[in-house]
């Protein structure tokens, strides 16, 4: 039996937990475990005196006589960051999601992503926070010396943050257009229910020329792959983004609704079956379809009929959305592989799909990017 591989983030978290727990082994009289249940400790907002932007702190454990370290999860919304500060006894950070930035005084900024571990020595002046385009959460384990864990200094100004983030917020070069680049990032954020990342991705997409109609269509289609709850929540986030842009008088193209009439009944299934065959490269058959033929009927009439016949979003854009969403969901690699091939059948190149994988990594979806890269490597070019 093969032992499951652990991710770098999992290994780091386990190591941190074991190192923190080790002192209890010498605690004397019959030590017992103590469990604080998830959600039992209230979250607090990062105070404005020491943070810029929206920051949430979820405490895990305080320092005490046995362990001279405290721990918490800290979540930064896009653009949020700490003030400059240092730690008398040092700090360890484990990035658990998103893309962040950290910088030592007088040194270049460093980008950090899920799975990265930051070791900050005692007395080093620094700041850390989220990238402009992505939320970021990290686990902190902070040492305590003389009853003190942090020395807060001046705030990171907007100019300092813009200068620091300019080098890491540059576009990811590749053959996808800016509009196309936004689609898999929107789909990945929606499929993973990461609303801050979705908000940022939607705004970047609308700035890049994606219309509101197209954005809605991406999120409506998403329900067929990720489910109604995620699709509905994502559409609610898009509505909030559109209203906020209207309030700020930001130009946003409305786009056009579908114009072609979608057939019904037997004609709809015939059209959907033809679309399915073209996208899949051959008629779809197999044990699952034989076991539950109704599922293929639903695919033919609704997904490849009702949805793919709507002409306000082209098929390449639909496949970019599908690949982005499937890459963000572990356990659906077979379907992701199928849509990597389908993407090429509708005219996307392997270079464009490689670009998509790099975009996912840059956008804070490291695991999704890894799945996309691995799956594309396993997908042969479709036959002409």
Short mmCIF file of C-alpha atoms in Angstrom, two decimals:
data_model
loop_
_atom_site.label_atom_id
_atom_site.label_comp_id
_atom_site.label_asym_id
_atom_site.label_seq_id
_atom_site.Cartn_x
_atom_site.Cartn_y
_atom_site.Cartn_z
CA UNK A 1 0.00 0.00 0.00
CA UNK A 2 1.42 3.39 -0.98
CA UNK A 3 1.82 5.96 1.78
CA UNK A 4 0.02 9.21 0.83
CA UNK A 5 2.39 12.10 0.17
CA UNK A 6 1.95 15.10 2.41
CA UNK A 7 2.02 18.63 1.01
CA UNK A 8 4.76 21.04 2.20
CA UNK A 9 2.11 23.05 4.04
CA UNK A 10 0.79 19.92 5.81
CA UNK A 11 4.31 18.85 6.81
CA UNK A 12 5.18 22.32 8.09
CA UNK A 13 1.97 22.58 10.09
CA UNK A 14 2.59 19.14 11.61
CA UNK A 15 6.16 20.07 12.49
CA UNK A 16 5.05 23.31 14.11
CA UNK A 17 2.42 21.47 16.12
CA UNK A 18 4.88 18.82 17.29
CA UNK A 19 7.57 21.33 18.24
CA UNK A 20 5.07 23.38 20.22
CA UNK A 21 3.68 20.29 21.93
CA UNK A 22 7.08 18.79 22.82
CA UNK A 23 7.64 20.69 26.10
CA UNK A 24 4.53 19.05 27.57
CA UNK A 25 6.38 15.73 27.60
CA UNK A 26 8.45 16.93 30.58
CA UNK A 27 5.64 18.70 32.38
CA UNK A 28 5.71 16.47 35.44
CA UNK A 29 2.58 14.89 36.87
CA UNK A 30 0.58 12.86 34.41
CA UNK A 31 0.13 15.46 31.65
CA UNK A 32 -3.11 15.24 29.69
CA UNK A 33 -4.08 16.58 26.32
CA UNK A 34 -6.30 19.62 26.05
CA UNK A 35 -8.47 20.18 22.98
CA UNK A 36 -9.85 23.56 21.98
CA UNK A 37 -12.53 22.94 19.40
CA UNK A 38 -12.55 24.78 16.09
CA UNK A 39 -14.72 27.89 16.35
CA UNK A 40 -14.56 27.99 20.14
CA UNK A 41 -12.36 31.10 20.08
CA UNK A 42 -13.76 34.28 18.59
CA UNK A 43 -12.04 35.93 15.66
CA UNK A 44 -10.88 39.52 16.06
CA UNK A 45 -10.20 42.23 13.52
CA UNK A 46 -6.65 43.43 13.09
CA UNK A 47 -6.57 46.87 14.76
CA UNK A 48 -6.14 49.92 12.55
CA UNK A 49 -3.16 51.03 14.64
CA UNK A 50 -1.09 48.08 13.44
CA UNK A 51 -2.71 46.97 10.16
CA UNK A 52 -3.94 48.53 6.91
CA UNK A 53 -7.02 47.04 5.25
CA UNK A 54 -9.21 44.17 6.36
CA UNK A 55 -7.40 41.64 8.52
CA UNK A 56 -8.92 38.80 10.59
CA UNK A 57 -7.06 37.08 13.42
CA UNK A 58 -8.16 33.61 14.57
CA UNK A 59 -6.29 32.77 17.79
CA UNK A 60 -5.09 29.20 18.30
CA UNK A 61 -3.16 29.19 21.59
CA UNK A 62 -1.45 31.77 23.84
CA UNK A 63 2.01 31.58 25.34
CA UNK A 64 2.23 30.14 28.87
CA UNK A 65 4.80 28.79 31.32
CA UNK A 66 5.17 25.57 29.32
CA UNK A 67 5.37 27.00 25.81
CA UNK A 68 6.93 30.41 25.22
CA UNK A 69 5.11 30.93 21.92
CA UNK A 70 1.66 31.96 20.75
CA UNK A 71 -0.10 30.94 17.55
CA UNK A 72 -2.92 32.21 15.32
CA UNK A 73 -4.23 32.21 11.77
CA UNK A 74 -4.12 35.67 10.21
CA UNK A 75 -6.10 36.39 7.04
CA UNK A 76 -5.35 39.48 4.93
CA UNK A 77 -7.80 40.62 2.26
CA UNK A 78 -6.22 41.81 -1.04
CA UNK A 79 -3.97 44.82 -0.38
CA UNK A 80 -4.10 44.48 3.42
CA UNK A 81 -0.83 44.35 5.38
CA UNK A 82 0.75 44.72 8.78
CA UNK A 83 2.71 47.71 9.98
CA UNK A 84 6.48 47.48 10.15
CA UNK A 85 7.41 45.48 13.24
CA UNK A 86 9.90 43.08 14.80
CA UNK A 87 9.70 40.14 17.20
CA UNK A 88 11.91 39.92 20.31
CA UNK A 89 11.95 36.10 20.10
CA UNK A 90 11.38 35.65 16.36
CA UNK A 91 8.44 34.23 14.41
CA UNK A 92 7.54 31.42 12.01
CA UNK A 93 4.90 31.88 9.30
CA UNK A 94 3.32 29.08 7.25
CA UNK A 95 1.27 30.36 4.30
CA UNK A 96 -1.87 28.22 4.06
CA UNK A 97 -3.69 29.93 1.16
CA UNK A 98 -3.42 32.77 -1.33
CA UNK A 99 -0.52 35.00 -2.34
CA UNK A 100 1.24 37.35 0.04
CA UNK A 101 4.18 39.70 0.34
CA UNK A 102 6.86 40.09 2.99
CA UNK A 103 9.73 42.54 3.15
CA UNK A 104 12.66 43.23 5.43
CA UNK A 105 13.68 46.82 5.97
CA UNK A 106 16.03 47.91 3.18
CA UNK A 107 15.57 44.70 1.13
CA UNK A 108 13.43 43.76 -1.88
CA UNK A 109 9.92 42.44 -1.32
CA UNK A 110 9.40 38.67 -1.51
CA UNK A 111 6.26 36.96 -2.80
CA UNK A 112 4.95 34.08 -0.66
CA UNK A 113 2.35 31.44 -1.57
CA UNK A 114 0.54 28.49 -0.03
CA UNK A 115 3.05 26.01 1.44
CA UNK A 116 5.85 28.56 1.90
CA UNK A 117 7.46 28.85 5.35
CA UNK A 118 8.95 32.16 6.51
CA UNK A 119 11.48 32.13 9.37
CA UNK A 120 11.86 35.62 10.82
CA UNK A 121 14.77 35.97 13.27
CA UNK A 122 14.50 38.02 16.43
CA UNK A 123 14.81 41.78 16.00
CA UNK A 124 14.42 41.87 12.18
CA UNK A 125 12.25 44.82 11.06
CA UNK A 126 9.73 43.65 8.46
CA UNK A 127 6.09 43.61 7.33
CA UNK A 128 3.87 41.04 5.68
CA UNK A 129 0.43 40.98 4.09
CA UNK A 130 -1.59 40.08 1.01
CA UNK A 131 -0.74 40.76 -2.61
CA UNK A 132 -2.89 43.37 -4.40
CA UNK A 133 -4.77 40.70 -6.39
CA UNK A 134 -5.17 37.97 -3.78
CA UNK A 135 -6.14 37.36 -0.18
CA UNK A 136 -3.56 35.51 1.94
CA UNK A 137 -3.79 33.45 5.14
CA UNK A 138 -0.84 32.33 7.21
CA UNK A 139 -0.33 30.43 10.42
CA UNK A 140 1.88 32.29 12.89
CA UNK A 141 3.97 30.81 15.68
CA UNK A 142 5.48 33.75 17.56
CA UNK A 143 8.02 33.50 20.33
CA UNK A 144 7.71 35.47 23.57
CA UNK A 145 10.61 37.07 25.45
CA UNK A 146 10.12 39.00 28.68
CA UNK A 147 6.38 38.76 28.25
CA UNK A 148 6.51 40.46 24.84
CA UNK A 149 5.97 39.00 21.35
CA UNK A 150 6.07 42.02 19.01
CA UNK A 151 7.39 45.57 18.78
CA UNK A 152 5.10 47.60 16.49
CA UNK A 153 6.63 50.39 14.41
CA UNK A 154 5.34 52.77 11.70
CA UNK A 155 2.70 51.84 9.12
CA UNK A 156 3.57 50.68 5.61
CA UNK A 157 2.40 53.63 3.52
CA UNK A 158 0.38 53.26 0.33
CA UNK A 159 3.40 54.45 -1.68
CA UNK A 160 5.66 51.89 -0.01
CA UNK A 161 3.13 49.13 -0.68
CA UNK A 162 2.64 50.12 -4.34
CA UNK A 163 6.39 50.23 -4.92
CA UNK A 164 6.92 46.89 -3.17
CA UNK A 165 4.09 45.11 -4.97
CA UNK A 166 4.80 46.47 -8.45
CA UNK A 167 7.37 43.79 -9.22
CA UNK A 168 5.11 40.89 -8.19
CA UNK A 169 1.84 42.27 -9.55
CA UNK A 170 3.13 42.46 -13.12
CA UNK A 171 1.09 40.56 -15.74
CA UNK A 172 2.02 36.94 -16.39
CA UNK A 173 3.36 36.87 -19.94
CA UNK A 174 1.79 34.41 -22.34
CA UNK A 175 -0.52 33.99 -25.34
CA UNK A 176 -3.87 34.41 -23.56
CA UNK A 177 -5.35 37.90 -23.90
CA UNK A 178 -5.98 39.91 -20.71
CA UNK A 179 -9.70 39.15 -21.06
CA UNK A 180 -9.02 35.43 -21.47
CA UNK A 181 -6.62 35.46 -18.52
CA UNK A 182 -9.35 36.63 -16.19
CA UNK A 183 -11.77 33.77 -16.94
CA UNK A 184 -9.98 30.78 -15.33
CA UNK A 185 -9.08 32.93 -12.30
CA UNK A 186 -12.74 33.88 -11.83
CA UNK A 187 -13.80 30.24 -12.20
CA UNK A 188 -11.11 28.92 -9.84
CA UNK A 189 -11.96 31.43 -7.12
CA UNK A 190 -15.68 30.69 -7.46
CA UNK A 191 -15.15 26.91 -7.44
CA UNK A 192 -13.05 27.18 -4.28
CA UNK A 193 -15.51 29.64 -2.64
CA UNK A 194 -12.77 32.21 -2.09
CA UNK A 195 -14.81 35.41 -2.19
CA UNK A 196 -11.91 37.90 -1.74
CA UNK A 197 -10.03 36.28 -4.62
CA UNK A 198 -13.22 36.18 -6.68
CA UNK A 199 -13.85 39.87 -6.02
CA UNK A 200 -10.34 40.75 -7.17
CA UNK A 201 -10.56 38.45 -10.21
CA UNK A 202 -13.92 39.87 -11.29
CA UNK A 203 -12.66 43.44 -11.06
CA UNK A 204 -9.52 42.58 -13.02
CA UNK A 205 -11.63 40.81 -15.64
CA UNK A 206 -14.06 43.70 -16.04
CA UNK A 207 -11.11 46.09 -16.28
CA UNK A 208 -9.64 43.85 -19.01
CA UNK A 209 -12.75 44.01 -21.20
CA UNK A 210 -14.85 41.12 -19.92
CA UNK A 211 -18.47 42.24 -20.04
CA UNK A 212 -20.94 41.80 -17.21
CA UNK A 213 -22.95 39.47 -19.46
CA UNK A 214 -19.88 37.29 -20.05
CA UNK A 215 -18.97 37.25 -16.36
CA UNK A 216 -22.51 36.20 -15.48
CA UNK A 217 -22.37 33.46 -18.11
CA UNK A 218 -19.09 32.08 -16.69
CA UNK A 219 -20.66 31.86 -13.23
CA UNK A 220 -23.96 30.44 -14.49
CA UNK A 221 -22.10 27.69 -16.38
CA UNK A 222 -20.08 26.98 -13.26
CA UNK A 223 -23.09 25.38 -11.56
CA UNK A 224 -22.85 22.43 -13.97
CA UNK A 225 -19.35 21.67 -12.70
CA UNK A 226 -19.21 22.96 -9.11
CA UNK A 227 -22.87 23.01 -8.03
CA UNK A 228 -25.65 25.54 -7.53
CA UNK A 229 -24.51 26.85 -4.09
CA UNK A 230 -21.10 27.97 -5.36
CA UNK A 231 -22.59 29.39 -8.55
CA UNK A 232 -25.24 31.35 -6.68
CA UNK A 233 -22.74 32.71 -4.16
CA UNK A 234 -20.42 33.75 -6.97
CA UNK A 235 -23.25 35.52 -8.82
CA UNK A 236 -24.02 37.39 -5.60
CA UNK A 237 -20.40 38.51 -5.43
CA UNK A 238 -20.56 39.68 -9.06
CA UNK A 239 -23.69 41.69 -8.25
CA UNK A 240 -21.80 43.36 -5.37
CA UNK A 241 -18.85 44.12 -7.64
CA UNK A 242 -21.08 45.67 -10.31
CA UNK A 243 -22.88 47.84 -7.76
CA UNK A 244 -19.60 48.98 -6.22
CA UNK A 245 -18.19 49.87 -9.63
CA UNK A 246 -21.37 51.81 -10.44
CA UNK A 247 -21.08 53.71 -7.15
CA UNK A 248 -17.45 54.56 -8.00
CA UNK A 249 -18.39 55.47 -11.59
CA UNK A 250 -15.99 52.87 -13.02
CA UNK A 251 -16.73 52.14 -16.67
CA UNK A 252 -18.02 48.59 -17.04
CA UNK A 253 -19.32 47.12 -20.30
CA UNK A 254 -22.73 45.49 -19.89
CA UNK A 255 -22.42 43.19 -22.91
CA UNK A 256 -25.23 41.42 -24.72
CA UNK A 257 -27.56 38.63 -23.61
CA UNK A 258 -27.82 35.49 -25.76
CA UNK A 259 -29.39 36.20 -29.13
CA UNK A 260 -29.82 32.75 -30.71
CA UNK A 261 -32.95 30.78 -29.96
CA UNK A 262 -32.17 27.56 -28.11
CA UNK A 263 -34.23 24.59 -29.39
CA UNK A 264 -36.36 22.44 -27.12
CA UNK A 265 -37.37 18.79 -26.82
CA UNK A 266 -35.83 16.26 -29.18
CA UNK A 267 -34.20 19.05 -31.22
CA UNK A 268 -32.38 20.28 -28.10
CA UNK A 269 -31.00 16.83 -27.35
CA UNK A 270 -29.90 16.42 -30.96
CA UNK A 271 -28.02 19.74 -30.89
CA UNK A 272 -26.55 18.96 -27.48
CA UNK A 273 -25.39 15.52 -28.61
CA UNK A 274 -23.69 17.07 -31.63
CA UNK A 275 -21.98 19.65 -29.42
CA UNK A 276 -20.91 16.98 -26.92
CA UNK A 277 -19.46 14.81 -29.70
CA UNK A 278 -17.54 17.70 -31.21
CA UNK A 279 -16.12 18.84 -27.86
CA UNK A 280 -15.37 15.30 -26.65
CA UNK A 281 -13.90 14.16 -29.98
CA UNK A 282 -16.25 11.15 -30.28
CA UNK A 283 -19.67 10.00 -29.07
CA UNK A 284 -19.60 9.72 -25.28
CA UNK A 285 -20.06 6.14 -24.09
CA UNK A 286 -18.77 4.00 -21.26
CA UNK A 287 -19.71 1.93 -18.22
CA UNK A 288 -21.00 4.88 -16.20
CA UNK A 289 -23.21 6.03 -19.07
CA UNK A 290 -24.52 2.49 -19.48
CA UNK A 291 -25.09 2.17 -15.75
CA UNK A 292 -26.93 5.52 -15.46
CA UNK A 293 -27.96 6.61 -19.00
CA UNK A 294 -30.00 9.50 -17.61
CA UNK A 295 -26.80 11.34 -16.68
CA UNK A 296 -25.71 11.41 -20.31
CA UNK A 297 -29.15 12.63 -21.32
CA UNK A 298 -28.78 15.49 -18.84
CA UNK A 299 -25.32 16.27 -20.22
CA UNK A 300 -26.60 16.27 -23.80
CA UNK A 301 -29.80 18.24 -23.30
CA UNK A 302 -28.76 20.68 -20.62
CA UNK A 303 -24.99 21.20 -20.40
CA UNK A 304 -24.12 20.80 -24.08
CA UNK A 305 -27.55 21.90 -25.27
CA UNK A 306 -29.08 24.62 -23.08
CA UNK A 307 -25.74 26.04 -21.86
CA UNK A 308 -23.32 25.59 -24.77
CA UNK A 309 -25.93 26.88 -27.25
CA UNK A 310 -26.04 30.25 -25.48
CA UNK A 311 -24.06 32.50 -27.80
CA UNK A 312 -23.04 35.29 -25.41
CA UNK A 313 -19.87 33.35 -24.48
CA UNK A 314 -17.69 31.57 -27.03
CA UNK A 315 -16.63 27.95 -26.55
CA UNK A 316 -12.97 28.80 -25.91
CA UNK A 317 -14.03 31.03 -23.02
CA UNK A 318 -16.33 28.29 -21.72
CA UNK A 319 -13.45 25.79 -21.73
CA UNK A 320 -11.12 28.28 -20.00
CA UNK A 321 -13.75 28.60 -17.28
CA UNK A 322 -14.25 24.85 -17.03
CA UNK A 323 -10.55 24.08 -16.78
CA UNK A 324 -10.06 26.80 -14.16
CA UNK A 325 -12.91 25.45 -12.04
CA UNK A 326 -11.94 21.77 -12.36
CA UNK A 327 -8.29 22.52 -11.56
CA UNK A 328 -9.41 24.17 -8.32
CA UNK A 329 -11.31 21.06 -7.20
CA UNK A 330 -9.22 18.07 -6.08
CA UNK A 331 -10.45 14.64 -7.06
CA UNK A 332 -11.75 15.47 -10.55
CA UNK A 333 -8.52 14.97 -12.49
CA UNK A 334 -10.19 12.63 -15.01
CA UNK A 335 -12.68 15.35 -15.95
CA UNK A 336 -9.90 17.95 -15.99
CA UNK A 337 -7.92 15.79 -18.40
CA UNK A 338 -10.99 15.46 -20.62
CA UNK A 339 -11.43 19.23 -20.74
CA UNK A 340 -7.74 19.84 -21.38
CA UNK A 341 -8.26 17.86 -24.58
CA UNK A 342 -11.60 19.53 -25.28
CA UNK A 343 -9.98 22.96 -24.93
CA UNK A 344 -7.60 22.08 -27.73
CA UNK A 345 -10.46 20.79 -29.89
CA UNK A 346 -12.20 24.17 -29.69
CA UNK A 347 -9.02 26.01 -30.70
CA UNK A 348 -6.99 26.70 -27.57
CA UNK A 349 -3.30 25.85 -27.90
CA UNK A 350 -1.15 23.96 -25.40
CA UNK A 351 0.83 27.17 -24.94
CA UNK A 352 -2.38 28.92 -23.88
CA UNK A 353 -3.17 26.11 -21.42
CA UNK A 354 0.37 26.31 -20.02
CA UNK A 355 -0.21 30.05 -19.62
CA UNK A 356 -3.44 29.26 -17.76
CA UNK A 357 -1.51 27.09 -15.28
CA UNK A 358 1.00 29.87 -14.63
CA UNK A 359 -1.85 32.32 -14.09
CA UNK A 360 -3.40 30.04 -11.47
CA UNK A 361 -0.11 29.93 -9.55
CA UNK A 362 0.31 33.71 -9.74
CA UNK A 363 -3.31 34.21 -8.66
CA UNK A 364 -2.93 32.25 -5.44
CA UNK A 365 -4.14 28.83 -6.63
CA UNK A 366 -0.90 26.87 -6.24
CA UNK A 367 -2.53 23.44 -5.90
CA UNK A 368 -4.82 24.12 -8.87
CA UNK A 369 -1.82 25.17 -10.94
CA UNK A 370 0.03 21.97 -10.06
CA UNK A 371 -2.99 19.88 -11.04
CA UNK A 372 -3.32 21.77 -14.31
CA UNK A 373 0.36 21.27 -15.18
CA UNK A 374 0.32 17.57 -14.33
CA UNK A 375 -2.95 16.93 -16.16
CA UNK A 376 -1.82 18.78 -19.29
CA UNK A 377 1.36 16.68 -19.35
CA UNK A 378 -0.85 13.57 -19.30
CA UNK A 379 -3.11 14.83 -22.09
CA UNK A 380 -1.96 14.06 -25.64
CA UNK A 381 -2.70 16.52 -28.39
CA UNK A 382 -6.11 15.70 -29.89
CA UNK A 383 -6.26 13.96 -33.25
CA UNK A 384 -7.09 16.26 -36.18
#
